């Protein structure tokens, strides 16, 4: 695929996640035109006006408009945050049937506009809906990216940084697999301030116990936050902006996203969270991490859960 030109983004879905993403875009000046589509047109108009009123102090001249599907024709990226929201106590996979139906309509309208850019999917269950977007759009898999475990990885790195007393930017560890209950941390390949996590875990038994607890809190963080404030938005909004920057800046950056496996980890025809190299063409390369035996088993379980759900949803 030839890289798209221009930095126009069409955002579909102006709920909490979509608006947090839009605000991050404006703050970082990542696009020259942001068109926002939502079924609540009045509320969308309000968000557009509010965001435009931030432009004089943003230092970037982003154009922000109420959009239509016709805007997709010349967009570099279409970012989908629309769908049924996750309820307290509801798993991401519980959402699948309702949101797959919504995506049939959305993706169909986007493709009717002759869209040829990059899809970025954030709606949950994101791995399933990224796969659905790929199938429904007919685009190469490189042009369909899911937010995957970008948020889970950020949460894990933040918490590890707090625990070890270093900046989260000095923590290098991935969470992979389903963005949800079967995800797993790759401790065997992680490091904190240059020291391998595996070494830190071997040195003190209590560290291993604490890190296991930190991961469980990472995995379950969304449920706690949803109970407290109704939704999660800022972390995923910033994660989406980071993915967007990697694509539009042609950065060849490795980020944990939902990508199509084509033999990696022994699986094919499934979207799942894994590091991948992103640039202007989308997913340039899926990175297969060297997992230890325990991690490999956990990953197989995560992939099998997603495969079963896709089959039940009629996607496979």
Coordinates of N, CA and C in Angstrom, one line a residue, residues 6-235:
X6 N -1.4 13.7 3.7 CA -2.2 14.6 4.5 C -2.4 14.0 5.9
X7 N -2.9 14.8 6.9 CA -3.0 14.3 8.2 C -4.4 14.5 8.7
X8 N -5.4 14.3 7.9 CA -6.8 14.4 8.3 C -7.2 13.1 9.0
X9 N -7.9 13.3 10.1 CA -8.4 12.2 10.9 C -10.0 12.3 11.0
X10 N -10.7 11.2 10.8 CA -12.1 11.1 11.1 C -12.3 10.3 12.3
X11 N -12.9 10.9 13.4 CA -13.1 10.2 14.6 C -14.6 9.9 14.6
X12 N -14.9 8.6 14.8 CA -16.3 8.1 14.9 C -16.6 7.7 16.3
X13 N -17.4 8.5 17.0 CA -17.8 8.2 18.4 C -17.2 9.3 19.3
X14 N -18.1 10.1 19.8 CA -17.7 11.2 20.6 C -18.1 11.0 22.1
X15 N -17.9 9.8 22.6 CA -18.2 9.5 24.0 C -16.9 9.9 24.8
X16 N -16.8 9.4 26.0 CA -15.7 9.8 26.8 C -14.3 9.4 26.2
X17 N -14.2 8.3 25.6 CA -12.9 7.9 25.0 C -12.6 8.7 23.8
X18 N -13.6 8.9 22.9 CA -13.4 9.7 21.7 C -13.0 11.1 22.0
X19 N -13.7 11.7 23.0 CA -13.4 13.1 23.3 C -12.0 13.3 24.0
X20 N -11.6 12.3 24.8 CA -10.3 12.3 25.4 C -9.2 12.2 24.3
X21 N -9.5 11.4 23.3 CA -8.6 11.2 22.2 C -8.5 12.5 21.4
X22 N -9.6 13.1 21.1 CA -9.7 14.4 20.4 C -8.9 15.5 21.1
X23 N -9.0 15.5 22.4 CA -8.3 16.5 23.2 C -6.8 16.3 23.2
X24 N -6.4 15.0 23.2 CA -5.0 14.7 23.1 C -4.4 15.1 21.7
X25 N -5.2 14.9 20.7 CA -4.8 15.3 19.3 C -4.6 16.7 19.2
X26 N -5.5 17.5 19.8 CA -5.4 19.0 19.7 C -4.2 19.4 20.5
X27 N -4.0 18.9 21.7 CA -2.8 19.2 22.5 C -1.5 19.0 21.8
X28 N -1.4 17.9 21.1 CA -0.2 17.5 20.5 C 0.0 17.9 19.0
X29 N -1.1 18.5 18.5 CA -1.0 19.0 17.1 C -0.8 17.9 16.1
X30 N -1.4 16.7 16.3 CA -1.1 15.5 15.4 C -1.8 15.5 14.1
X31 N -2.9 16.3 13.9 CA -3.5 16.3 12.6 C -3.9 17.8 12.2
X32 N -4.0 18.0 10.9 CA -4.4 19.3 10.4 C -5.9 19.5 10.4
X33 N -6.7 18.4 10.3 CA -8.1 18.4 10.3 C -8.7 17.2 11.0
X34 N -9.5 17.5 12.0 CA -10.2 16.5 12.8 C -11.7 16.6 12.5
X35 N -12.3 15.6 11.9 CA -13.8 15.6 11.7 C -14.4 14.6 12.6
X36 N -15.4 15.0 13.4 CA -16.0 14.1 14.4 C -17.4 13.7 14.0
X37 N -17.7 12.4 14.0 CA -19.0 11.9 13.7 C -19.6 11.2 14.9
X38 N -20.8 11.5 15.2 CA -21.5 10.8 16.3 C -23.0 10.9 16.1
X39 N -23.8 9.9 16.6 CA -25.2 9.9 16.3 C -25.9 11.1 17.1
X40 N -25.3 11.6 18.1 CA -25.8 12.7 18.9 C -25.2 14.0 18.3
X41 N -25.8 14.5 17.2 CA -25.2 15.6 16.5 C -25.1 16.9 17.3
X42 N -26.1 17.1 18.2 CA -26.0 18.4 19.0 C -24.9 18.3 20.0
X43 N -24.7 17.2 20.6 CA -23.6 17.0 21.5 C -22.2 17.1 20.8
X44 N -22.2 16.5 19.6 CA -21.0 16.6 18.8 C -20.6 18.0 18.5
X45 N -21.6 18.8 18.1 CA -21.4 20.2 17.8 C -20.8 20.9 19.0
X46 N -21.3 20.6 20.2 CA -20.8 21.2 21.4 C -19.3 20.8 21.7
X47 N -19.0 19.6 21.5 CA -17.6 19.1 21.6 C -16.7 19.9 20.6
X48 N -17.2 20.0 19.4 CA -16.4 20.7 18.3 C -16.1 22.1 18.7
X49 N -17.1 22.8 19.2 CA -17.0 24.2 19.6 C -16.0 24.3 20.8
X50 N -16.2 23.4 21.7 CA -15.3 23.5 22.9 C -13.9 23.2 22.6
X51 N -13.6 22.3 21.7 CA -12.3 22.0 21.2 C -11.7 23.1 20.4
X52 N -12.5 23.7 19.6 CA -12.0 24.9 18.8 C -11.6 26.0 19.7
X53 N -12.3 26.2 20.8 CA -12.0 27.3 21.7 C -10.7 27.0 22.4
X54 N -10.2 25.8 22.4 CA -8.9 25.5 23.0 C -7.7 25.8 22.0
X55 N -8.0 26.0 20.7 CA -7.0 26.1 19.7 C -6.1 27.4 19.9
X56 N -6.6 28.5 20.3 CA -5.7 29.7 20.4 C -4.6 29.5 21.4
X57 N -4.8 28.6 22.4 CA -3.7 28.4 23.4 C -3.0 27.1 23.1
X58 N -3.4 26.3 22.1 CA -2.8 25.0 21.9 C -1.4 25.1 21.2
X59 N -1.2 26.2 20.4 CA 0.0 26.3 19.6 C 0.0 25.5 18.3
X60 N -1.2 25.0 18.0 CA -1.4 24.3 16.7 C -2.6 24.7 16.1
X61 N -2.6 24.8 14.8 CA -3.8 25.3 14.0 C -4.6 24.1 13.5
X62 N -5.1 23.3 14.4 CA -5.9 22.1 13.9 C -7.3 22.6 13.6
X63 N -7.8 22.2 12.4 CA -9.2 22.5 12.0 C -10.1 21.3 12.6
X64 N -11.1 21.7 13.3 CA -12.0 20.7 13.9 C -13.4 21.0 13.5
X65 N -14.1 20.0 12.9 CA -15.4 20.1 12.4 C -16.3 19.0 12.7
X66 N -17.7 19.2 12.7 CA -18.6 18.2 12.7 C -18.5 17.4 11.4
X67 N -18.3 16.1 11.5 CA -18.0 15.4 10.2 C -19.2 14.6 9.7
X68 N -19.0 14.1 8.5 CA -19.9 13.1 7.9 C -19.1 12.0 7.3
X69 N -19.7 10.9 6.9 CA -18.9 9.8 6.3 C -18.3 10.2 5.0
X70 N -18.7 11.2 4.4 CA -18.0 11.7 3.2 C -16.6 12.2 3.5
X71 N -16.4 12.6 4.7 CA -15.1 13.1 5.2 C -14.0 11.9 5.1
X72 N -14.5 10.7 5.1 CA -13.5 9.6 5.1 C -12.8 9.4 3.8
X73 N -13.3 10.0 2.7 CA -12.7 9.9 1.4 C -11.3 10.3 1.3
X74 N -10.9 11.4 2.0 CA -9.5 11.9 1.9 C -8.9 11.8 3.3
X75 N -9.4 11.0 4.2 CA -8.8 10.9 5.5 C -7.6 10.0 5.5
X76 N -6.5 10.3 6.3 CA -5.4 9.5 6.5 C -5.7 8.3 7.5
X77 N -6.6 8.7 8.5 CA -7.0 7.7 9.5 C -8.5 7.8 9.8
X78 N -9.1 6.7 10.0 CA -10.5 6.7 10.6 C -10.3 6.0 12.0
X79 N -10.7 6.7 13.0 CA -10.5 6.1 14.4 C -11.9 5.8 14.9
X80 N -12.2 4.6 15.3 CA -13.5 4.2 15.7 C -13.5 4.0 17.3
X81 N -14.3 4.9 17.9 CA -14.5 4.8 19.3 C -16.0 4.6 19.7
X82 N -16.8 4.4 18.6 CA -18.2 4.2 18.8 C -18.6 2.8 19.2
X83 N -19.7 2.7 19.9 CA -20.2 1.4 20.3 C -20.9 1.4 21.6
X84 N -21.4 0.3 22.0 CA -22.1 0.2 23.3 C -21.0 0.2 24.4
X85 N -21.3 1.0 25.4 CA -20.3 1.1 26.5 C -20.3 -0.1 27.4
X86 N -19.1 -0.4 28.1 CA -19.0 -1.5 29.0 C -19.7 -1.1 30.3
X87 N -20.6 -1.9 30.8 CA -21.3 -1.7 32.1 C -20.5 -2.2 33.3
X88 N -20.8 -1.6 34.5 CA -20.1 -2.2 35.6 C -20.3 -3.7 35.8
X89 N -19.2 -4.4 36.0 CA -19.3 -5.9 36.1 C -19.4 -6.6 34.8
X90 N -19.4 -6.0 33.7 CA -19.5 -6.6 32.4 C -18.1 -6.8 31.8
X91 N -17.8 -7.9 31.3 CA -16.5 -8.1 30.6 C -16.5 -7.5 29.2
X92 N -15.3 -7.3 28.7 CA -15.2 -6.7 27.3 C -15.8 -7.7 26.3
X93 N -15.6 -9.0 26.6 CA -16.1 -10.0 25.6 C -17.7 -10.1 25.6
X94 N -18.3 -9.6 26.7 CA -19.8 -9.6 26.8 C -20.4 -8.7 25.7
X95 N -19.6 -7.7 25.3 CA -20.0 -6.6 24.4 C -20.1 -7.1 23.0
X96 N -19.5 -8.2 22.7 CA -19.2 -8.5 21.3 C -20.4 -8.5 20.3
X97 N -21.5 -9.2 20.7 CA -22.6 -9.3 19.7 C -23.2 -7.9 19.4
X98 N -23.4 -7.1 20.4 CA -24.0 -5.8 20.1 C -23.0 -4.9 19.3
X99 N -21.8 -4.9 19.6 CA -20.9 -4.0 18.9 C -20.5 -4.5 17.5
X100 N -20.5 -5.8 17.3 CA -20.2 -6.3 15.9 C -21.3 -5.7 14.9
X101 N -22.6 -5.7 15.4 CA -23.7 -5.2 14.6 C -23.5 -3.8 14.3
X102 N -23.1 -3.0 15.3 CA -22.9 -1.6 15.1 C -21.7 -1.3 14.1
X103 N -20.7 -2.2 14.1 CA -19.6 -2.0 13.2 C -19.9 -2.4 11.8
X104 N -20.8 -3.2 11.6 CA -21.3 -3.5 10.2 C -21.7 -2.3 9.5
X105 N -22.5 -1.5 10.2 CA -23.0 -0.2 9.7 C -21.9 0.8 9.5
X106 N -21.1 1.0 10.5 CA -20.0 2.0 10.5 C -19.0 1.7 9.4
X107 N -18.4 0.5 9.4 CA -17.4 0.2 8.4 C -17.9 0.2 7.0
X108 N -19.2 -0.2 6.8 CA -19.8 -0.1 5.5 C -19.9 1.3 4.9
X109 N -20.3 2.2 5.8 CA -20.4 3.6 5.4 C -19.0 4.2 5.1
X110 N -18.0 3.9 5.9 CA -16.7 4.4 5.7 C -16.2 3.9 4.3
X111 N -16.4 2.7 4.0 CA -15.8 2.1 2.8 C -16.6 2.6 1.5
X112 N -17.9 3.0 1.7 CA -18.7 3.5 0.6 C -18.1 4.9 0.2
X113 N -17.4 5.5 1.1 CA -16.7 6.8 0.8 C -15.4 6.7 0.1
X114 N -15.0 5.4 -0.2 CA -13.7 5.1 -0.9 C -12.6 5.4 0.0
X115 N -12.7 5.1 1.3 CA -11.6 5.3 2.3 C -10.5 4.3 1.9
X116 N -9.2 4.8 1.9 CA -8.1 4.0 1.6 C -6.9 4.2 2.6
X117 N -7.3 4.7 3.8 CA -6.3 5.0 4.8 C -6.2 3.9 5.9
X118 N -5.9 4.3 7.1 CA -5.6 3.4 8.2 C -6.8 3.4 9.2
X119 N -7.4 2.3 9.5 CA -8.4 2.2 10.6 C -7.6 2.0 11.9
X120 N -8.1 2.7 12.9 CA -7.6 2.5 14.3 C -8.9 2.2 15.1
X121 N -8.9 1.1 15.7 CA -10.1 0.6 16.4 C -9.9 0.7 17.9
X122 N -10.8 1.3 18.7 CA -10.7 1.4 20.1 C -11.8 0.7 20.9
X123 N -12.9 0.5 20.2 CA -14.1 0.0 20.8 C -13.9 -1.5 21.3
X124 N -14.4 -1.8 22.4 CA -14.3 -3.1 23.0 C -15.4 -4.0 22.6
X125 N -15.2 -5.3 22.5 CA -13.9 -6.0 22.7 C -12.9 -5.7 21.5
X126 N -11.9 -5.0 21.7 CA -11.1 -4.4 20.6 C -10.5 -5.5 19.7
X127 N -10.0 -6.6 20.2 CA -9.4 -7.6 19.3 C -10.4 -8.2 18.3
X128 N -11.6 -8.4 18.8 CA -12.7 -9.0 18.0 C -13.1 -7.9 17.0
X129 N -13.3 -6.7 17.4 CA -13.8 -5.7 16.5 C -12.7 -5.2 15.5
X130 N -11.5 -5.3 15.9 CA -10.4 -5.1 14.9 C -10.5 -6.1 13.8
X131 N -10.7 -7.4 14.2 CA -10.8 -8.5 13.2 C -12.0 -8.2 12.3
X132 N -13.2 -7.8 12.9 CA -14.4 -7.6 12.2 C -14.2 -6.4 11.2
X133 N -13.5 -5.4 11.6 CA -13.2 -4.2 10.8 C -12.4 -4.7 9.5
X134 N -11.4 -5.5 9.8 CA -10.5 -6.0 8.7 C -11.4 -6.8 7.7
X135 N -12.2 -7.7 8.2 CA -13.1 -8.5 7.3 C -14.1 -7.7 6.6
X136 N -14.7 -6.8 7.3 CA -15.8 -6.0 6.7 C -15.3 -4.9 5.7
X137 N -14.1 -4.4 5.9 CA -13.5 -3.4 5.1 C -12.9 -3.9 3.8
X138 N -12.4 -5.1 3.8 CA -11.7 -5.7 2.7 C -10.3 -5.1 2.5
X139 N -9.8 -4.3 3.4 CA -8.5 -3.7 3.3 C -7.4 -4.7 3.8
X140 N -6.2 -4.5 3.3 CA -5.1 -5.3 3.9 C -5.0 -5.2 5.4
X141 N -4.6 -6.3 6.0 CA -4.5 -6.2 7.5 C -3.6 -5.2 8.0
X142 N -2.6 -4.8 7.3 CA -1.7 -3.7 7.7 C -2.4 -2.4 7.9
X143 N -3.6 -2.2 7.3 CA -4.3 -1.0 7.4 C -5.4 -1.0 8.5
X144 N -5.4 -2.0 9.3 CA -6.4 -2.1 10.4 C -5.6 -2.4 11.7
X145 N -5.6 -1.4 12.6 CA -4.9 -1.5 13.8 C -5.9 -1.4 15.0
X146 N -5.7 -2.3 16.0 CA -6.5 -2.1 17.2 C -5.7 -1.5 18.3
X147 N -6.3 -0.9 19.2 CA -5.6 -0.3 20.4 C -5.0 -1.4 21.2
X148 N -5.5 -2.6 21.2 CA -4.9 -3.7 21.8 C -4.5 -3.6 23.3
X149 N -3.3 -3.8 23.6 CA -2.9 -3.7 25.0 C -2.0 -2.5 25.3
X150 N -2.2 -1.5 24.5 CA -1.5 -0.2 24.7 C -1.8 0.4 26.0
X151 N -3.0 0.3 26.5 CA -3.4 0.8 27.8 C -3.0 -0.1 28.9
X152 N -3.1 -1.4 28.7 CA -2.7 -2.3 29.8 C -1.2 -2.2 30.0
X153 N -0.4 -2.0 28.9 CA 1.0 -1.9 29.0 C 1.4 -0.6 29.7
X154 N 0.7 0.5 29.4 CA 0.9 1.7 30.1 C 0.6 1.6 31.6
X155 N -0.5 1.0 32.0 CA -0.8 0.8 33.4 C 0.2 0.0 34.1
X156 N 0.7 -1.1 33.4 CA 1.7 -2.0 34.1 C 3.0 -1.2 34.2
X157 N 3.4 -0.5 33.2 CA 4.7 0.3 33.3 C 4.6 1.3 34.4
X158 N 3.5 2.0 34.5 CA 3.3 3.0 35.5 C 3.4 2.4 36.9
X159 N 2.7 1.3 37.1 CA 2.7 0.7 38.5 C 4.0 0.1 38.8
X160 N 4.7 -0.5 37.8 CA 6.1 -1.0 38.1 C 7.0 0.2 38.4
X161 N 6.9 1.3 37.7 CA 7.7 2.4 38.1 C 7.5 2.9 39.5
X162 N 6.2 3.0 39.9 CA 5.9 3.4 41.2 C 6.5 2.4 42.3
X163 N 6.4 1.2 42.0 CA 6.9 0.1 42.9 C 8.4 0.2 43.0
X164 N 9.1 0.3 41.9 CA 10.6 0.3 41.9 C 11.2 1.7 42.1
X165 N 10.4 2.7 42.1 CA 10.9 4.1 42.4 C 11.6 4.7 41.2
X166 N 11.2 4.4 40.0 CA 11.8 5.0 38.8 C 10.6 5.5 37.9
X167 N 11.0 6.4 37.0 CA 10.0 6.9 36.0 C 9.5 5.7 35.2
X168 N 8.2 5.8 34.8 CA 7.6 4.8 34.0 C 8.3 4.7 32.6
X169 N 8.9 5.8 32.2 CA 9.6 5.8 30.9 C 10.9 4.9 31.0
X170 N 11.3 4.6 32.2 CA 12.5 3.7 32.4 C 12.1 2.2 32.6
X171 N 10.8 2.0 32.4 CA 10.3 0.6 32.5 C 9.9 0.1 31.1
X172 N 10.5 -1.1 30.8 CA 10.2 -1.7 29.5 C 9.6 -3.1 29.7
X173 N 8.3 -3.2 29.6 CA 7.6 -4.5 29.8 C 6.3 -4.4 29.1
X174 N 6.0 -5.5 28.4 CA 4.7 -5.5 27.6 C 3.7 -6.4 28.3
X175 N 2.4 -6.0 28.1 CA 1.3 -6.8 28.4 C 0.8 -7.2 27.0
X176 N 0.5 -8.5 26.8 CA 0.1 -9.0 25.4 C -1.2 -9.9 25.6
X177 N -1.7 -10.3 24.5 CA -2.9 -11.2 24.5 C -4.1 -10.4 24.3
X178 N -5.2 -11.0 24.7 CA -6.5 -10.3 24.7 C -6.5 -9.0 25.5
X179 N -7.1 -7.9 25.1 CA -7.3 -6.8 25.9 C -8.4 -7.1 26.8
X180 N -8.1 -7.8 28.0 CA -9.2 -8.2 28.8 C -8.6 -9.2 29.8
X181 N -9.5 -10.1 30.3 CA -9.3 -11.0 31.4 C -8.2 -12.0 31.2
X182 N -7.9 -12.4 29.9 CA -6.8 -13.4 29.7 C -5.5 -12.8 29.2
X183 N -5.3 -11.5 29.3 CA -4.0 -10.9 29.0 C -2.9 -11.4 29.9
X184 N -1.7 -11.2 29.5 CA -0.6 -11.7 30.3 C 0.6 -10.7 30.2
X185 N 1.4 -10.6 31.3 CA 2.6 -9.8 31.3 C 3.8 -10.6 30.8
X186 N 4.6 -10.0 30.0 CA 5.8 -10.7 29.5 C 7.0 -10.3 30.4
X187 N 7.1 -11.0 31.6 CA 8.1 -10.7 32.5 C 9.5 -11.1 32.1
X188 N 9.5 -12.2 31.3 CA 10.8 -12.8 30.9 C 11.6 -11.8 30.0
X189 N 10.9 -10.9 29.3 CA 11.6 -10.0 28.4 C 11.6 -8.5 28.9
X190 N 11.1 -8.3 30.2 CA 10.9 -7.0 30.7 C 12.2 -6.5 31.4
X191 N 12.3 -5.2 31.6 CA 13.4 -4.6 32.4 C 12.9 -3.3 33.1
X192 N 13.6 -3.0 34.2 CA 13.3 -1.8 34.9 C 14.6 -1.1 35.1
X193 N 14.8 0.1 34.6 CA 16.0 0.9 34.7 C 17.2 0.1 34.2
X194 N 17.0 -0.7 33.1 CA 18.1 -1.5 32.5 C 18.3 -2.8 33.2
X195 N 17.7 -3.1 34.3 CA 17.9 -4.4 35.0 C 16.7 -5.3 34.6
X196 N 17.1 -6.5 34.1 CA 16.0 -7.5 33.7 C 15.0 -7.8 34.8
X197 N 13.8 -7.8 34.5 CA 12.8 -8.1 35.5 C 13.0 -9.5 36.1
X198 N 13.4 -10.4 35.2 CA 13.6 -11.8 35.7 C 14.7 -11.8 36.8
X199 N 15.7 -11.0 36.6 CA 16.7 -10.9 37.6 C 16.2 -10.4 38.9
X200 N 15.4 -9.3 38.8 CA 14.8 -8.7 40.1 C 13.9 -9.7 40.8
X201 N 13.2 -10.5 40.0 CA 12.2 -11.5 40.6 C 13.0 -12.6 41.2
X202 N 14.1 -13.0 40.7 CA 14.9 -14.1 41.3 C 15.6 -13.7 42.6
X203 N 15.9 -12.4 42.7 CA 16.7 -12.0 43.8 C 15.9 -12.0 45.1
X204 N 14.6 -11.6 45.0 CA 13.8 -11.5 46.2 C 12.4 -12.1 45.9
X205 N 12.0 -13.1 46.8 CA 10.7 -13.7 46.6 C 9.6 -12.8 46.7
X206 N 9.7 -11.8 47.6 CA 8.6 -10.9 47.9 C 8.4 -10.0 46.6
X207 N 9.5 -9.7 45.9 CA 9.3 -8.9 44.7 C 8.5 -9.6 43.6
X208 N 8.7 -10.9 43.5 CA 7.9 -11.7 42.6 C 6.4 -11.7 43.0
X209 N 6.2 -11.8 44.3 CA 4.8 -11.8 44.7 C 4.1 -10.4 44.5
X210 N 4.9 -9.3 44.7 CA 4.4 -8.0 44.6 C 4.1 -7.7 43.1
X211 N 5.0 -8.1 42.2 CA 4.8 -7.9 40.8 C 3.6 -8.7 40.3
X212 N 3.4 -9.9 40.8 CA 2.2 -10.6 40.4 C 0.9 -9.8 40.8
X213 N 1.0 -9.3 42.0 CA -0.2 -8.5 42.5 C -0.4 -7.2 41.7
X214 N 0.7 -6.6 41.3 CA 0.7 -5.4 40.4 C 0.0 -5.7 39.1
X215 N 0.4 -6.9 38.5 CA -0.3 -7.3 37.3 C -1.7 -7.5 37.4
X216 N -2.1 -8.2 38.5 CA -3.6 -8.4 38.7 C -4.3 -7.1 38.8
X217 N -3.7 -6.1 39.5 CA -4.3 -4.8 39.6 C -4.4 -4.1 38.2
X218 N -3.4 -4.3 37.4 CA -3.4 -3.8 36.1 C -4.5 -4.4 35.3
X219 N -4.6 -5.7 35.3 CA -5.6 -6.4 34.5 C -7.1 -5.9 34.9
X220 N -7.2 -5.7 36.2 CA -8.6 -5.4 36.7 C -8.8 -3.9 36.9
X221 N -7.9 -3.1 36.5 CA -8.0 -1.6 36.7 C -9.3 -1.0 36.1
X222 N -9.6 -1.5 34.9 CA -10.8 -0.9 34.2 C -12.0 -1.1 35.0
X223 N -12.2 -2.3 35.6 CA -13.4 -2.5 36.4 C -13.5 -1.6 37.6
X224 N -12.3 -1.3 38.3 CA -12.3 -0.4 39.4 C -12.6 1.0 39.0
X225 N -12.0 1.4 37.9 CA -12.2 2.8 37.4 C -13.6 3.0 37.0
X226 N -14.2 2.0 36.3 CA -15.6 2.1 35.8 C -16.5 2.2 37.0
X227 N -16.3 1.5 38.1 CA -17.1 1.6 39.3 C -17.0 2.9 39.9
X228 N -15.8 3.6 39.8 CA -15.6 4.9 40.5 C -16.1 6.0 39.7
X229 N -15.9 6.0 38.3 CA -16.2 7.2 37.5 C -17.0 6.9 36.3
X230 N -17.4 5.7 36.1 CA -18.3 5.4 35.0 C -17.6 4.9 33.7
X231 N -16.4 5.3 33.5 CA -15.7 4.9 32.3 C -14.2 5.1 32.5
X232 N -13.4 4.6 31.6 CA -12.0 4.9 31.5 C -11.8 5.7 30.2
X233 N -11.0 6.8 30.2 CA -10.9 7.6 29.0 C -9.5 8.3 28.8
X234 N -8.9 8.8 29.8 CA -7.7 9.6 29.6 C -6.5 8.7 29.2
X235 N -6.4 7.5 29.9 CA -5.3 6.6 29.5 C -5.4 6.1 28.1

